[in-house]
Coordinates of N, CA and C in Angstrom, one line a residue:
Chain A
E201 N 101.3 88.1 133.5 CA 102.4 88.7 132.7 C 103.1 89.8 133.5
I202 N 104.2 90.1 133.3 CA 104.7 91.2 134.1 C 104.8 92.5 133.3
V203 N 104.3 93.5 133.6 CA 104.4 94.8 132.9 C 105.3 95.5 133.4
L204 N 106.3 96.1 132.4 CA 107.3 97.1 132.6 C 106.9 98.3 132.3
T205 N 107.0 99.3 133.2 CA 106.8 100.7 132.9 C 108.1 101.7 133.1
Q206 N 108.4 102.3 131.7 CA 109.6 103.0 131.8 C 109.4 104.4 132.0
S207 N 110.2 105.2 132.6 CA 110.0 106.5 132.8 C 111.5 107.4 132.6
P208 N 111.5 108.5 132.1 CA 110.3 109.4 131.8 C 110.1 108.7 130.2
G209 N 109.0 109.2 129.5 CA 109.0 108.9 128.0 C 110.0 109.4 127.2
T210 N 110.3 110.7 127.3 CA 111.4 111.3 126.6 C 112.3 112.0 127.6
L211 N 113.6 112.0 127.2 CA 114.5 112.6 128.1 C 115.3 113.6 127.2
S212 N 115.3 114.7 127.4 CA 115.9 115.8 126.4 C 117.2 116.2 127.4
L213 N 118.4 116.0 126.8 CA 119.6 116.0 127.4 C 120.6 116.9 126.2
S214 N 121.9 117.3 126.8 CA 123.0 117.8 126.0 C 124.0 116.5 126.1
P215 N 124.9 116.7 125.0 CA 126.1 115.7 125.2 C 126.9 116.0 126.3
G216 N 127.4 115.0 127.0 CA 128.2 115.3 128.1 C 127.3 115.3 129.4
E217 N 126.1 115.3 129.3 CA 125.2 115.4 130.5 C 124.9 113.7 130.9
R218 N 124.4 113.6 132.3 CA 124.2 112.3 132.6 C 122.6 111.9 132.6
A219 N 122.5 110.8 131.9 CA 121.0 110.1 131.9 C 120.7 109.2 132.7
T220 N 119.6 109.3 133.3 CA 119.1 108.1 134.3 C 117.8 107.6 133.7
L221 N 117.6 106.7 133.7 CA 116.3 106.1 132.8 C 115.9 104.9 133.9
S222 N 114.6 104.8 134.1 CA 113.7 104.1 135.1 C 113.2 102.9 134.4
C223 N 113.0 101.8 134.9 CA 112.1 100.6 134.5 C 111.5 100.1 135.8
R224 N 110.3 100.1 136.0 CA 109.6 99.6 137.2 C 108.8 98.4 136.6
A225 N 108.8 97.2 137.3 CA 108.2 95.9 137.0 C 106.8 95.8 138.1
S226 N 105.7 95.2 137.4 CA 104.6 95.1 138.2 C 104.6 93.9 139.0
Q227 N 105.6 93.2 139.1 CA 106.0 92.0 140.1 C 107.4 91.8 140.0
T228 N 107.8 91.1 141.1 CA 109.5 90.8 141.1 C 109.9 90.1 139.9
V229 N 111.1 90.6 139.4 CA 111.7 90.2 138.2 C 112.8 89.0 138.8
I230 N 112.3 87.9 138.4 CA 113.2 86.6 138.8 C 114.4 86.6 138.7
S231 N 115.5 86.5 139.6 CA 116.7 86.6 139.5 C 117.3 87.8 138.9
S232 N 116.7 89.0 139.1 CA 117.3 90.2 138.5 C 117.2 89.8 136.8
Y233 N 116.6 89.1 136.2 CA 116.9 89.0 134.9 C 116.1 89.9 134.0
L234 N 117.0 91.1 133.9 CA 116.5 92.3 133.5 C 117.6 92.8 132.5
A235 N 117.1 93.1 131.4 CA 118.1 93.5 130.3 C 117.8 94.9 129.6
W236 N 118.8 95.8 129.3 CA 118.4 97.0 128.6 C 118.9 96.8 127.2
Y237 N 118.2 97.5 126.2 CA 118.5 97.6 124.8 C 118.6 98.9 124.5
Q238 N 119.5 99.2 123.2 CA 119.5 100.6 122.7 C 118.9 100.4 121.2
Q239 N 118.1 101.1 120.8 CA 117.7 101.2 119.3 C 117.6 102.4 118.7
K240 N 118.4 102.5 117.4 CA 118.3 103.5 116.6 C 117.4 103.4 115.5
P241 N 117.0 104.6 115.1 CA 116.2 104.5 113.8 C 116.4 103.6 112.7
G242 N 115.6 102.9 112.1 CA 115.9 101.7 111.2 C 116.9 100.8 111.6
Q243 N 117.1 100.6 112.7 CA 118.2 99.4 113.1 C 117.5 98.5 114.2
A244 N 118.0 97.3 114.2 CA 117.6 96.4 115.3 C 118.0 96.8 116.6
P245 N 117.4 96.4 117.7 CA 118.1 96.6 119.2 C 119.3 96.1 119.3
R246 N 119.9 96.6 120.2 CA 121.3 96.1 120.4 C 121.4 95.9 122.1
L247 N 121.8 94.7 122.5 CA 121.9 94.5 123.9 C 123.0 95.4 124.5
L248 N 122.7 96.0 125.7 CA 123.6 96.7 126.5 C 123.9 96.0 127.8
I249 N 123.0 95.8 128.5 CA 123.0 95.3 129.8 C 122.2 94.0 130.0
Y250 N 122.5 92.9 130.6 CA 121.8 91.9 131.1 C 122.1 91.7 132.5
G251 N 121.1 90.8 133.1 CA 121.4 90.5 134.5 C 121.2 91.9 135.5
A252 N 120.6 92.7 134.8 CA 120.4 94.0 135.6 C 121.5 94.9 135.6
S253 N 122.9 94.3 135.8 CA 123.9 95.3 135.9 C 125.1 94.8 135.1
S254 N 125.1 93.7 134.3 CA 126.4 93.1 133.6 C 126.3 93.7 132.2
R255 N 127.5 94.4 132.0 CA 127.6 95.0 130.4 C 128.0 93.9 129.4
A256 N 127.1 93.9 128.2 CA 127.4 92.9 127.1 C 128.8 93.4 126.5
T257 N 129.2 92.4 125.9 CA 130.6 92.5 125.3 C 130.5 93.8 124.3
G258 N 131.8 94.6 124.5 CA 131.9 95.8 123.7 C 131.1 97.0 124.2
I259 N 130.4 96.9 125.2 CA 129.7 98.1 125.5 C 130.4 99.0 126.4
P260 N 130.5 100.4 126.2 CA 131.3 101.2 126.9 C 130.8 101.3 128.4
D261 N 131.9 101.5 129.2 CA 131.6 101.5 130.7 C 130.9 102.9 131.0
R262 N 130.5 103.6 130.2 CA 129.7 105.0 130.5 C 128.3 104.3 130.7
F263 N 127.8 103.1 130.3 CA 126.6 102.5 130.4 C 126.9 101.7 131.8
S264 N 125.7 101.9 132.6 CA 125.8 101.0 133.8 C 124.3 100.8 134.1
G265 N 124.0 99.5 134.7 CA 122.7 99.2 135.4 C 122.6 98.8 136.7
S266 N 121.5 99.1 137.3 CA 121.3 98.6 138.7 C 120.0 98.4 138.9
G267 N 119.8 97.9 140.2 CA 118.4 97.6 140.7 C 118.1 96.1 141.0
S268 N 117.0 96.0 141.5 CA 116.5 94.6 141.8 C 115.1 94.5 142.0
E269 N 114.5 93.4 142.2 CA 113.1 93.0 142.4 C 112.2 93.9 141.5
T270 N 111.8 95.1 141.7 CA 110.8 95.6 140.7 C 111.4 97.1 140.2
D271 N 112.4 97.5 140.8 CA 113.1 98.9 140.2 C 114.4 98.8 139.8
F272 N 114.5 99.2 138.5 CA 115.8 99.2 137.7 C 116.2 100.5 137.2
T273 N 117.5 100.5 137.1 CA 117.9 101.8 136.5 C 118.9 101.7 135.6
L274 N 118.9 102.3 134.3 CA 119.9 102.5 133.3 C 120.7 103.9 133.4
T275 N 121.8 103.9 133.6 CA 122.6 105.2 133.7 C 123.6 105.2 132.7
I276 N 123.6 106.5 132.0 CA 124.7 106.8 130.9 C 125.3 107.9 131.5
S277 N 126.5 107.7 131.9 CA 127.4 108.7 133.0 C 127.3 110.1 132.2
R278 N 128.0 110.0 130.8 CA 128.2 111.1 130.1 C 127.8 110.9 128.7
L279 N 126.9 111.5 128.1 CA 126.1 111.3 127.1 C 127.1 111.7 125.8
E280 N 127.2 110.8 124.9 CA 128.1 110.8 123.4 C 126.9 111.0 122.4
P281 N 127.4 111.7 121.5 CA 126.6 112.0 120.4 C 125.7 110.7 119.7
E282 N 126.4 109.3 119.9 CA 125.9 108.2 119.3 C 124.9 107.7 120.5
D283 N 124.8 108.2 121.6 CA 123.8 107.4 122.5 C 122.5 108.0 122.5
F284 N 122.1 109.0 121.5 CA 120.7 109.5 121.5 C 120.1 108.5 120.5
A285 N 119.1 107.9 121.5 CA 118.4 106.8 120.7 C 117.2 106.4 121.7
V286 N 116.4 105.2 121.3 CA 115.5 104.8 122.3 C 116.0 103.7 122.9
Y287 N 115.7 103.6 124.4 CA 116.1 102.5 125.2 C 114.7 101.7 125.9
Y288 N 115.1 100.3 125.6 CA 114.1 99.6 126.1 C 114.5 98.6 127.3
C289 N 113.8 98.4 128.6 CA 114.1 97.1 129.3 C 113.3 96.1 129.0
Q290 N 113.9 94.9 129.4 CA 113.0 93.6 129.0 C 113.4 92.8 130.5
Q291 N 112.2 92.3 130.8 CA 112.5 90.9 131.6 C 112.5 89.7 131.0
Y292 N 113.4 88.9 131.4 CA 113.4 87.5 130.7 C 113.3 86.3 131.7
G293 N 112.8 86.7 133.0 CA 112.9 85.6 133.9 C 111.6 85.0 134.0
S294 N 110.5 85.5 133.3 CA 109.1 84.8 133.1 C 108.6 85.0 131.9
L295 N 107.7 84.0 131.6 CA 107.2 84.1 130.2 C 105.9 84.4 130.5
P296 N 105.2 85.4 129.4 CA 106.1 85.8 128.4 C 107.1 86.7 128.5
K297 N 108.2 86.8 127.9 CA 109.4 87.9 128.2 C 108.6 89.1 127.8
T298 N 108.9 90.3 128.5 CA 108.1 91.3 128.2 C 109.1 92.7 128.0
F299 N 108.7 93.7 127.4 CA 109.6 94.8 127.2 C 108.7 96.0 127.9
G300 N 109.4 97.1 128.3 CA 108.9 98.3 128.5 C 108.6 99.0 127.3
Q301 N 108.0 100.0 127.3 CA 107.5 101.0 126.2 C 108.3 101.6 125.7
G302 N 109.5 101.9 126.3 CA 110.7 102.6 125.8 C 110.9 104.0 126.5
T303 N 112.2 104.5 126.5 CA 112.6 105.9 126.7 C 113.5 106.5 125.6
K304 N 112.9 107.6 125.1 CA 113.6 108.3 124.1 C 114.7 109.2 124.6
V305 N 115.8 109.2 124.3 CA 116.9 110.2 124.9 C 117.1 111.0 123.8
E306 N 116.6 112.2 123.8 CA 116.8 113.2 122.6 C 117.9 114.2 122.9
I307 N 118.4 114.9 121.8 CA 119.4 116.1 122.1 C 118.5 117.2 122.4
K308 N 119.0 117.8 123.4 CA 118.3 119.3 123.9 C 118.6 120.4 123.1
Chain B
E184 N 131.7 85.3 112.9 CA 130.6 86.2 113.3 C 129.2 85.8 113.1
V185 N 128.5 86.2 114.2 CA 127.2 85.7 114.2 C 126.5 86.4 113.3
Q186 N 125.6 86.0 112.5 CA 124.7 86.6 111.5 C 123.5 86.1 111.5
L187 N 122.4 86.8 111.6 CA 120.9 86.3 111.2 C 120.2 87.4 110.5
V188 N 119.6 86.8 109.2 CA 119.1 87.3 108.3 C 117.6 87.0 108.1
E189 N 116.7 87.8 108.2 CA 115.4 87.4 108.0 C 114.8 87.5 106.5
S190 N 113.7 86.8 106.1 CA 113.3 87.1 104.9 C 111.9 86.4 104.9
G191 N 111.1 86.8 103.9 CA 109.5 86.3 103.7 C 108.6 87.2 104.2
G192 N 108.9 88.6 104.6 CA 108.0 89.4 104.7 C 107.3 90.0 103.4
G193 N 106.1 90.7 103.7 CA 105.5 91.3 102.6 C 104.1 91.6 103.0
L194 N 103.2 91.7 102.0 CA 101.9 92.3 102.0 C 101.0 91.0 101.9
V195 N 99.9 90.9 103.0 CA 99.0 89.8 103.1 C 97.7 90.2 103.4
Q196 N 96.6 89.7 103.1 CA 95.2 90.2 103.5 C 94.9 89.6 104.7
P197 N 94.2 90.2 105.4 CA 93.6 89.7 106.7 C 93.1 88.3 106.5
G198 N 93.4 87.4 107.4 CA 93.0 86.0 107.4 C 94.1 85.1 106.5
G199 N 95.0 85.8 106.0 CA 96.0 85.0 105.2 C 97.0 84.6 106.2
S200 N 98.2 83.9 105.3 CA 99.2 83.3 105.8 C 100.6 83.7 105.3
L201 N 101.6 83.7 106.2 CA 103.0 84.0 105.6 C 103.8 83.2 106.5
R202 N 105.2 82.8 106.0 CA 106.0 82.1 106.8 C 107.4 82.9 106.5
L203 N 107.8 83.2 107.6 CA 109.1 84.0 107.7 C 110.3 83.1 108.0
S204 N 111.4 83.3 107.4 CA 112.6 82.5 107.6 C 113.7 83.4 108.2
C205 N 114.7 82.8 108.9 CA 115.8 83.5 109.4 C 117.0 82.7 109.4
A206 N 118.1 83.1 108.4 CA 119.1 82.3 108.2 C 120.1 82.5 109.2
V207 N 120.6 81.4 109.8 CA 121.6 82.0 111.1 C 123.0 81.2 110.5
S208 N 124.0 82.0 110.8 CA 125.4 81.6 110.8 C 126.3 82.1 111.7
G209 N 127.5 81.4 112.2 CA 128.3 82.1 113.0 C 128.4 81.5 114.3
F210 N 127.4 80.4 114.6 CA 127.4 79.6 115.9 C 126.7 78.5 115.6
T211 N 127.0 77.5 116.6 CA 126.2 76.2 116.3 C 124.8 76.0 116.5
F212 N 124.4 75.8 115.3 CA 122.9 75.7 115.4 C 122.4 74.1 115.3
S213 N 122.2 73.7 116.6 CA 121.8 72.0 116.6 C 121.0 71.8 117.7
I214 N 120.8 70.6 117.8 CA 120.0 70.1 119.0 C 120.9 70.2 120.3
R215 N 121.9 70.0 120.1 CA 122.9 70.2 121.3 C 123.3 71.7 121.8
S216 N 122.8 72.5 121.0 CA 123.1 74.0 121.5 C 122.5 74.5 122.5
S217 N 123.2 75.3 123.4 CA 122.5 75.8 124.6 C 121.7 77.1 124.2
Y218 N 121.6 77.4 123.0 CA 120.9 78.7 122.7 C 119.4 78.4 122.3
W219 N 118.8 79.5 122.5 CA 117.3 79.7 122.2 C 117.1 80.5 121.1
M220 N 116.3 80.4 120.1 CA 116.0 81.4 119.1 C 114.4 81.9 119.3
S221 N 114.4 83.2 118.9 CA 113.3 83.9 119.1 C 112.9 84.8 118.0
W222 N 111.5 85.1 118.1 CA 111.0 86.1 117.1 C 110.6 87.3 118.0
V223 N 110.8 88.6 117.5 CA 110.4 89.9 118.4 C 109.8 90.7 117.3
R224 N 108.6 91.3 117.2 CA 107.9 92.2 116.5 C 108.0 93.6 117.0
Q225 N 107.9 94.5 116.0 CA 107.7 96.0 116.4 C 106.7 96.7 115.3
A226 N 105.6 97.0 115.8 CA 104.6 97.7 115.1 C 105.1 99.0 114.6
P227 N 104.6 99.5 113.5 CA 105.5 100.8 113.1 C 105.2 101.9 114.2
G228 N 106.2 102.4 114.4 CA 106.0 103.6 115.5 C 106.0 103.1 116.9
K229 N 106.0 102.0 117.1 CA 105.5 101.4 118.4 C 106.9 100.7 119.1
G230 N 106.7 100.1 120.3 CA 107.9 99.4 120.9 C 107.9 98.0 120.6
L231 N 108.7 97.2 121.4 CA 109.2 95.8 121.1 C 108.2 94.9 121.7
E232 N 107.8 93.8 121.1 CA 107.0 92.6 121.6 C 107.5 91.4 121.3
W233 N 108.0 90.8 122.4 CA 108.4 89.3 122.3 C 107.2 88.4 121.8
V234 N 107.5 87.7 120.7 CA 106.4 86.9 120.1 C 106.4 85.4 120.5
A235 N 107.7 84.8 120.3 CA 107.8 83.3 120.7 C 109.3 83.0 120.6
N236 N 109.6 81.8 121.3 CA 111.0 81.4 121.2 C 110.9 79.8 121.2
T237 N 112.0 79.1 120.9 CA 112.1 77.7 121.0 C 113.5 77.3 121.4
K238 N 113.7 76.2 121.8 CA 114.9 75.5 122.3 C 115.2 74.9 120.9
Q239 N 116.6 74.8 120.7 CA 116.8 74.2 119.3 C 116.6 72.9 119.2
D240 N 116.5 72.2 120.4 CA 116.0 70.8 120.0 C 114.7 70.5 119.6
G241 N 113.8 71.8 119.6 CA 112.6 71.6 119.3 C 111.4 71.2 120.2
F242 N 111.8 70.8 121.4 CA 111.0 70.2 122.3 C 110.3 71.3 123.3
E243 N 110.9 72.5 123.3 CA 110.2 73.5 124.0 C 109.9 74.9 123.2
K244 N 108.7 75.4 123.2 CA 108.2 76.3 122.5 C 107.5 77.2 123.4
Y245 N 107.4 78.4 123.3 CA 106.6 79.3 124.1 C 106.1 80.4 123.2
Y246 N 104.9 81.0 123.4 CA 104.4 81.9 122.6 C 103.7 83.2 123.6
V247 N 103.7 84.3 122.9 CA 102.8 85.3 123.8 C 101.3 84.9 123.4
D248 N 100.5 85.4 124.2 CA 99.2 84.8 124.2 C 98.3 85.3 122.9
S249 N 98.6 86.6 122.4 CA 98.1 86.9 121.2 C 98.2 86.3 119.9
V250 N 99.3 85.4 119.9 CA 99.6 84.5 118.8 C 99.4 83.1 119.0
K251 N 99.0 82.6 120.1 CA 98.8 81.3 120.4 C 97.9 80.8 119.7
G252 N 98.2 79.5 118.9 CA 97.1 78.9 118.0 C 97.2 79.3 116.8
R253 N 97.8 80.7 116.5 CA 97.8 80.9 114.9 C 99.2 81.1 114.4
F254 N 100.2 81.1 115.3 CA 101.7 81.1 115.0 C 102.3 79.9 115.3
T255 N 103.5 79.5 114.5 CA 104.3 78.3 114.9 C 105.6 78.6 114.8
I256 N 106.4 78.5 115.8 CA 107.8 78.7 115.6 C 108.5 77.3 115.4
S257 N 109.5 77.1 114.5 CA 110.3 75.9 114.3 C 111.6 76.2 113.8
S258 N 112.5 75.0 113.6 CA 113.5 75.4 113.1 C 114.1 74.2 112.3
D259 N 114.9 74.3 111.4 CA 115.5 73.2 110.5 C 117.2 73.3 110.8
N260 N 117.4 72.6 111.8 CA 119.0 72.6 112.2 C 119.9 72.3 111.0
A261 N 119.5 71.2 110.3 CA 120.2 71.0 108.9 C 120.7 72.1 107.9
K262 N 119.7 72.9 107.8 CA 119.8 74.2 107.1 C 120.1 75.4 107.9
N263 N 120.5 75.4 109.2 CA 120.6 76.7 109.8 C 119.5 77.6 109.7
L264 N 118.3 77.2 109.7 CA 117.0 78.1 109.6 C 115.9 78.0 110.8
L265 N 115.6 79.3 111.2 CA 114.5 79.5 111.9 C 113.2 80.0 111.1
Y266 N 112.1 79.4 111.5 CA 110.9 79.9 110.9 C 109.8 80.4 112.1
L267 N 108.8 81.2 111.3 CA 107.9 81.8 111.9 C 106.6 81.4 110.9
Q268 N 105.8 80.3 111.2 CA 104.6 80.0 110.3 C 103.3 81.1 110.8
M269 N 102.9 82.0 110.1 CA 101.9 82.8 110.7 C 100.5 82.6 109.8
N270 N 99.6 82.1 110.6 CA 98.4 81.9 109.9 C 97.1 82.8 110.4
S271 N 96.1 82.9 109.8 CA 95.0 83.8 110.5 C 95.5 85.3 110.8
L272 N 96.0 85.9 109.9 CA 96.8 87.1 110.3 C 95.8 88.1 110.4
R273 N 96.0 89.0 111.3 CA 95.2 90.1 111.6 C 96.0 91.5 111.4
V274 N 95.2 92.6 111.1 CA 95.8 93.8 111.0 C 96.8 94.1 112.0
E275 N 96.5 93.8 113.2 CA 97.4 94.2 114.3 C 98.6 93.4 114.4
D276 N 98.9 92.3 113.5 CA 100.2 91.7 113.4 C 101.0 92.5 112.5
T277 N 100.4 93.4 111.8 CA 101.4 94.3 111.0 C 102.6 94.9 111.8
A278 N 103.9 94.6 111.4 CA 105.1 94.9 112.2 C 106.4 94.5 111.6
V279 N 107.5 95.0 112.0 CA 108.8 94.5 111.4 C 109.1 93.1 112.6
Y280 N 109.4 92.2 111.8 CA 109.7 91.0 112.8 C 111.2 90.6 112.8
Y281 N 111.8 90.5 113.9 CA 113.0 90.3 114.1 C 113.3 88.9 114.6
C282 N 114.3 88.2 114.1 CA 114.9 87.0 114.8 C 115.9 87.4 115.7
A283 N 116.1 86.7 116.8 CA 117.1 87.0 117.8 C 117.5 85.7 118.3
R284 N 118.9 85.7 118.9 CA 119.5 84.6 119.6 C 119.4 85.0 121.2
E285 N 118.8 84.0 121.9 CA 118.9 84.1 123.4 C 119.7 83.0 123.9
G286 N 120.5 83.5 125.0 CA 121.2 82.7 125.8 C 122.5 83.0 125.9
G287 N 123.1 83.8 124.9 CA 124.4 84.3 125.1 C 124.8 85.0 126.6
Y288 N 123.9 85.6 126.9 CA 123.8 86.3 128.2 C 122.5 85.9 128.8
E289 N 122.4 84.9 129.6 CA 121.4 84.3 130.1 C 120.3 84.1 129.3
G290 N 119.2 84.7 129.4 CA 118.1 84.7 128.3 C 117.7 85.8 127.6
S291 N 118.7 86.7 127.8 CA 118.5 88.1 126.9 C 119.0 87.6 125.6
A292 N 118.5 88.7 124.7 CA 118.8 88.5 123.3 C 120.0 89.2 122.8
D293 N 121.1 88.4 122.5 CA 122.4 89.2 122.2 C 122.7 89.3 120.9
Y294 N 121.9 88.7 119.9 CA 122.1 89.1 118.5 C 120.6 89.0 117.8
W295 N 120.6 90.1 116.9 CA 119.4 90.2 116.2 C 119.6 90.3 114.7
G296 N 118.6 89.9 113.8 CA 118.6 90.2 112.6 C 118.2 91.7 112.3
Q297 N 118.2 92.0 110.8 CA 117.7 93.5 110.6 C 116.3 93.6 110.4
G298 N 115.6 92.4 110.6 CA 114.0 92.7 110.5 C 113.5 92.4 109.1
T299 N 112.1 91.9 109.0 CA 111.4 91.9 107.8 C 110.0 92.4 108.2
L300 N 109.6 93.1 107.0 CA 108.2 94.0 107.4 C 107.2 92.9 107.1
V301 N 106.1 92.9 107.8 CA 104.9 92.2 107.4 C 103.8 93.1 107.5
T302 N 102.9 93.3 106.5 CA 101.8 94.3 106.4 C 100.7 93.5 106.1
V303 N 99.7 93.6 107.1 CA 98.4 92.9 106.8 C 97.3 93.9 106.6
S304 N 97.0 93.8 105.4 CA 95.8 95.0 104.9 C 95.0 94.4 103.8
S305 N 93.8 94.7 103.8 CA 93.0 94.6 102.6 C 93.1 95.5 101.5

């Protein structure tokens, strides 16, 4: 099983600032099959990024993903008020598909 | 518009059983579909855990180790329904259970239901 470790656990930032979230895998993620999801309280997760760097339909271009093999990054270039949420990475190249423990982006 | 609506959650005693359903609409739900369907759960205040998935032809099904032999994923393509039969439930199975569609973007989950809460407690 591939273990995903996200850092930091919590990121305290102000609107307009840049957010950089990290996701590290215990072994190589096949074909960069790495996704990022956003989850707000009481809501289901929403797919932001798939294939490490491709944005899902309707996702603003302030969200970008990068990385390969074992190290991946989600960057939010300028935080909007609606971006404060919990973010999860997921690898879907190997079974079982696994998630990181999440990074909470909170308002400073 | 793709919609997934879960139902069937509730309070059950340890060792009991429960069947969750997920009503699917807005895309082709058949054995010829290229989509997979999955269940993902989230314990209260915790992160996400992928539980199981199935190809819509029903021939391929995969589970996380912690539920193997206890949970069964299945689908009724004629009724556009996905199921999760949960037996021998444990306190640690307490969670919100989401159904999700996989395959719109490789194997990631592009559509999710709103979730149904399962509480295992005596």
